[in-house]
Amino acid sequence: MENRRTAIPALRSPDDTDVTTWELPEGAIGRLGQGCPLDVEFSPDGSYFTVATKIGFWIYDTATMAPRALWGTERGMVNIATFSHDMRWIATGDQDSFVKVWDTQNGQCVTKIDWGSTRQGRNSVLHVQFSPDGQYLAASGFGHSTVYTWRTGNKTPLASFAVEDPKFDDYRKRGVDYDRHFPIAFSRDSNLFAFVSAPDTVTISDINIGKDIAKLTGHTAPVHTLLFSPCGQYLAGANVGATIQIWDIQNESLVMMPTTYEGNRVRFVYTPDGVLRVADVHRNKIVIWDASKGEKLDVFETYNSNDRPARFSGDGRQFAVCSKRDDVHVWKEEAPSTVASLSGFKSVAYAVAFLQNGRTLVSSHWGRSNKVFWDVASRETLRVLPPLTERTSLRKSIALSPCEEMLAVDTSNQSIEVWHIASETLIAELTGHENETYRSMVLAFSPTGKYLVSGGKNEAYVWDVALWEKRHSLTEQTDSVVDIAFHPDGKLFVTSSRNGSTWEGTARLWNVETGEQVAPLPLPDVLEDTTGYRGEPEEIERVSNGGNLQWKRYSWIQSIVFSPCGTLIAGALGTNIVGGLTNEIRLWDTDTLETRMIILPGQQCRRPWALTFSPCGRYLVSGAWWHSGLDKTPIRFWEVATGENVYTIWSHATDVQDVAFSSDGSLLASGSYDGTILLWDMKPFIGS
């Protein structure tokens, strides 16, 4: 393999290994995690592979398994990154409907094609592919495939193929794992193009004459993979599930009966000598087959890779697969075969918190990445709690005890586990929650360490930490809890909640010793005194005249926090309705519960649901969700005394889920849906 290795001039030096500082947004000083992996693709010679993520796409050296580049970070959200056959170009398809071409000589984007911004939400590019001669570039997504003569600079499609009125359910099969719809394929001579034209039909078109030459019907389930044989006479297709069919194109007939493998799905490739090689993907293992002989070639273990990205190299001698622990495993056919792993990728970072010393950060991730403890200086993983299991964790399902010796986690099965951090041992399991929790429970230790409060679907409890017994049931908590915050003195706490049927939100103040409600927090539709609003004059006028009323019944306080001195409560209000404009940050006086101020962040700051005060109490920081028109999401700094937006950071490629200060205020961490945590030096923004 080494003698046909193609150089890519724009790659970083092999000695440049600190990926935590690569391609950071302005103002960031480090990145924890490398993003959520969305696809893997080998270069034609097998010497490199790409990993498409929500922050951009990585290029790895296959021989050393070392990262060599990170491109596409200006926007990110890359679904797929594939090489041209001469390796001069890399094409990407993203979640914003764009197809881009990157020059491997300099790492620059040389072409940007709007594939489907007018397709009403079904505009994510799922597949991109160069023709072998490099003349054509094809892209596909939901119900739509397009071929471009991209080198001419003409961004108008040469050919476009659409499915009439596609329905999502037609392209999924119940009881099997998800796979990408609407695959595409070019023949080796670049003349033929195969695409999905109906749930049970694949059509083959001659690109040169613009005419369909074959329709292959009778697929028993939606097709997720297509591949021409080297001779161009046959087309292989894999259905959702694990069934492979091979068609004679000229006769439009099967050359062998459909073959169903034992796993959850399959990937396949034709080797250079025309042998069909199959990877049968099971839950925790991959079986490599010679399909022509029905011979099992190898087996290697993975972890829950049912619906994760997977791909053969062009010669079939390498196979890459992601797991639900967000590892990437690369199998290599050697003597003996080997499996190498990458562990830097992470799923959604829902919660972040610094330990008091500022040297350690803990983060909570979606899925099986679990709770990660990071060394802030080296930006390396110190430990993962709970130890890797089958468990799926959601949302802000962690609480760190004030002594920093215990970590409480939601297990997503109506119970709470409490772990001793240093020894990594389970010390308690709390099983009092009765209602099934769709998202997760919310957890918070009291500052005194005496109590743990847990909130779930229409219920909330106070636990005695010394006995690990239920102390109070909060009977007046009838809605689903989405956040909990304690007053600094540990006597009071506040919950924010949402009605599961109407989405309408409430917030309540509680006495932790008695378990009784002190009072609900007022959520007036509008302020009678408009001087209580802060924001742009046009936005204040819109809101004060009732401009948010149509969304108010669908709005709730997603995050809620006390100021460091305890005199203020801040809550971030928003709605999940697409186009809903309810975006407010409300501040209440803790003693009187009067609304002190409503900050209107504006429409570039939708769903400002990540919220924290600076340790000095002078600033309130909000992180927002992404919306169309933005390259990066904003993190805004608000002066508490005036409500003025004093600084804005343009941070992640998608939604900011949580923000947290180190105890001395020198660092801010932001966790995002893109699977990374960014570290920010605060001294240039808000002083020491």
Tab-separated table of C-alpha atoms in Angstrom, residues 61-225:
chain	number	residue	atom	x	y	z
A	61	ASP	CA	-3.238	9.060	8.240
A	62	THR	CA	-4.318	5.413	8.063
A	63	ALA	CA	-0.854	3.996	8.735
A	64	THR	CA	-0.237	5.989	11.922
A	65	MET	CA	-3.874	6.740	12.878
A	66	ALA	CA	-2.718	10.313	13.483
A	67	PRO	CA	-4.854	13.361	12.610
A	68	ARG	CA	-3.339	15.451	9.830
A	69	ALA	CA	-5.932	18.156	9.155
A	70	LEU	CA	-9.195	19.715	10.269
A	71	TRP	CA	-11.031	21.595	7.511
A	72	GLY	CA	-14.473	23.102	7.081
A	73	THR	CA	-14.688	24.643	10.557
A	74	GLU	CA	-15.933	28.011	9.295
A	75	ARG	CA	-19.408	26.490	9.395
A	76	GLY	CA	-19.039	22.808	10.288
A	77	MET	CA	-22.066	20.467	10.329
A	78	VAL	CA	-20.424	18.199	7.716
A	79	ASN	CA	-22.361	15.010	6.973
A	80	ILE	CA	-19.849	13.427	4.602
A	81	ALA	CA	-16.380	14.110	3.142
A	82	THR	CA	-15.190	12.054	0.165
A	83	PHE	CA	-12.076	12.137	-2.028
A	84	SER	CA	-11.935	12.418	-5.812
A	85	HIS	CA	-10.277	9.425	-7.454
A	86	ASP	CA	-7.075	11.378	-8.127
A	87	MET	CA	-7.176	12.706	-4.514
A	88	ARG	CA	-6.827	16.282	-5.708
A	89	TRP	CA	-10.242	17.209	-4.294
A	90	ILE	CA	-12.472	16.469	-1.353
A	91	ALA	CA	-16.225	17.011	-1.650
A	92	THR	CA	-18.396	17.597	1.412
A	93	GLY	CA	-22.126	17.646	1.984
A	94	ASP	CA	-23.497	19.481	4.987
A	95	GLN	CA	-26.659	19.917	6.991
A	96	ASP	CA	-27.264	23.397	5.532
A	97	SER	CA	-27.887	22.028	1.998
A	98	PHE	CA	-24.465	22.919	0.573
A	99	VAL	CA	-22.007	20.825	-1.418
A	100	LYS	CA	-18.442	22.117	-1.207
A	101	VAL	CA	-15.215	21.102	-2.952
A	102	TRP	CA	-11.866	21.476	-1.202
A	103	ASP	CA	-8.452	21.638	-2.867
A	104	THR	CA	-6.069	19.204	-1.147
A	105	GLN	CA	-3.120	21.272	-2.390
A	106	ASN	CA	-3.965	24.205	-0.127
A	107	GLY	CA	-6.966	23.178	2.007
A	108	GLN	CA	-9.182	25.899	0.509
A	109	CYS	CA	-12.825	25.633	-0.515
A	110	VAL	CA	-12.917	26.216	-4.292
A	111	THR	CA	-16.590	25.482	-5.038
A	112	LYS	CA	-19.810	25.921	-3.086
A	113	ILE	CA	-23.068	24.645	-4.575
A	114	ASP	CA	-26.507	25.219	-3.083
A	115	TRP	CA	-27.957	21.713	-3.391
A	116	GLY	CA	-31.298	22.184	-1.699
A	117	SER	CA	-31.933	25.289	0.402
A	118	THR	CA	-35.431	25.527	-1.097
A	119	ARG	CA	-36.415	21.995	-0.110
A	120	GLN	CA	-38.440	22.977	2.985
A	121	GLY	CA	-36.437	21.328	5.754
A	122	ARG	CA	-35.419	18.161	3.865
A	123	ASN	CA	-32.210	19.838	2.720
A	124	SER	CA	-29.437	17.903	4.458
A	125	VAL	CA	-26.921	16.475	1.969
A	126	LEU	CA	-26.486	12.790	2.852
A	127	HIS	CA	-24.268	11.516	0.024
A	128	VAL	CA	-21.670	13.085	-2.292
A	129	GLN	CA	-19.607	11.274	-4.900
A	130	PHE	CA	-17.165	12.156	-7.672
A	131	SER	CA	-17.331	10.263	-10.928
A	132	PRO	CA	-14.128	8.212	-11.462
A	133	ASP	CA	-13.012	10.536	-14.276
A	134	GLY	CA	-13.538	13.564	-12.028
A	135	GLN	CA	-15.849	15.290	-14.512
A	136	TYR	CA	-19.042	14.917	-12.486
A	137	LEU	CA	-19.997	15.483	-8.878
A	138	ALA	CA	-23.238	14.015	-7.546
A	139	ALA	CA	-25.138	14.718	-4.349
A	140	SER	CA	-28.285	13.294	-2.802
A	141	GLY	CA	-30.562	13.679	0.165
A	142	PHE	CA	-34.170	13.100	1.017
A	143	GLY	CA	-36.056	12.419	-2.235
A	144	HIS	CA	-33.576	14.195	-4.481
A	145	SER	CA	-30.361	13.369	-6.409
A	146	THR	CA	-28.360	15.772	-8.564
A	147	VAL	CA	-25.352	15.555	-10.906
A	148	TYR	CA	-23.126	18.585	-11.599
A	149	THR	CA	-20.354	19.262	-14.117
A	150	TRP	CA	-18.623	21.052	-11.294
A	151	ARG	CA	-15.270	21.830	-12.950
A	152	THR	CA	-16.903	24.115	-15.521
A	153	GLY	CA	-18.006	26.446	-12.736
A	154	ASN	CA	-21.621	25.857	-13.723
A	155	LYS	CA	-23.619	25.306	-10.545
A	156	THR	CA	-26.790	24.453	-12.450
A	157	PRO	CA	-27.373	20.694	-12.338
A	158	LEU	CA	-26.569	18.672	-15.444
A	159	ALA	CA	-29.231	16.223	-14.288
A	160	SER	CA	-31.680	16.210	-11.413
A	161	PHE	CA	-33.742	13.270	-10.200
A	162	ALA	CA	-36.576	13.710	-7.730
A	163	VAL	CA	-38.966	11.312	-6.030
A	164	GLU	CA	-42.514	12.556	-6.276
A	165	ASP	CA	-43.941	13.362	-2.835
A	166	PRO	CA	-41.501	11.253	-0.779
A	167	LYS	CA	-42.693	10.244	2.684
A	168	PHE	CA	-40.207	9.665	5.445
A	169	ASP	CA	-41.859	6.470	6.699
A	170	ASP	CA	-41.542	4.917	3.227
A	171	TYR	CA	-37.765	4.962	3.549
A	172	ARG	CA	-37.486	3.341	6.946
A	173	LYS	CA	-38.313	-0.161	8.048
A	174	ARG	CA	-39.755	-0.688	11.477
A	175	GLY	CA	-37.671	-2.733	13.879
A	176	VAL	CA	-34.343	-2.187	12.119
A	177	ASP	CA	-31.604	0.346	12.646
A	178	TYR	CA	-31.481	3.658	10.847
A	179	ASP	CA	-29.321	4.056	7.776
A	180	ARG	CA	-28.895	6.890	5.277
A	181	HIS	CA	-31.488	7.061	2.521
A	182	PHE	CA	-31.162	7.779	-1.206
A	183	PRO	CA	-27.720	6.318	-2.046
A	184	ILE	CA	-26.026	7.125	-5.364
A	185	ALA	CA	-23.300	5.478	-7.445
A	186	PHE	CA	-21.271	6.037	-10.619
A	187	SER	CA	-20.042	3.227	-12.862
A	188	ARG	CA	-16.287	2.815	-13.230
A	189	ASP	CA	-16.355	4.394	-16.726
A	190	SER	CA	-18.342	7.388	-15.333
A	191	ASN	CA	-21.099	6.933	-17.913
A	192	LEU	CA	-23.829	5.456	-15.704
A	193	PHE	CA	-25.427	6.907	-12.600
A	194	ALA	CA	-27.621	4.920	-10.185
A	195	PHE	CA	-30.075	6.500	-7.783
A	196	VAL	CA	-33.197	5.708	-5.769
A	197	SER	CA	-36.350	6.758	-7.609
A	198	ALA	CA	-39.016	5.147	-5.378
A	199	PRO	CA	-39.053	3.164	-2.113
A	200	ASP	CA	-38.675	-0.125	-4.010
A	201	THR	CA	-36.954	1.108	-7.183
A	202	VAL	CA	-33.429	1.973	-8.295
A	203	THR	CA	-33.027	3.742	-11.642
A	204	ILE	CA	-29.879	3.796	-13.782
A	205	SER	CA	-29.326	6.735	-16.095
A	206	ASP	CA	-26.794	7.243	-18.893
A	207	ILE	CA	-25.317	10.648	-18.043
A	208	ASN	CA	-23.934	11.270	-21.538
A	209	ILE	CA	-27.249	10.937	-23.335
A	210	GLY	CA	-29.490	11.967	-20.458
A	211	LYS	CA	-31.653	8.872	-20.641
A	212	ASP	CA	-32.753	6.257	-18.105
A	213	ILE	CA	-31.642	2.808	-19.268
A	214	ALA	CA	-32.841	0.543	-16.451
A	215	LYS	CA	-35.289	0.384	-13.574
A	216	LEU	CA	-34.581	-2.235	-10.918
A	217	THR	CA	-37.724	-2.916	-8.918
A	218	GLY	CA	-38.840	-5.308	-6.207
A	219	HIS	CA	-36.656	-4.280	-3.298
A	220	THR	CA	-38.304	-5.538	-0.102
A	221	ALA	CA	-37.032	-2.633	1.991
A	222	PRO	CA	-35.538	0.817	1.315
A	223	VAL	CA	-32.079	0.748	-0.239
A	224	HIS	CA	-29.198	2.369	1.649
A	225	THR	CA	-26.113	1.398	-0.422
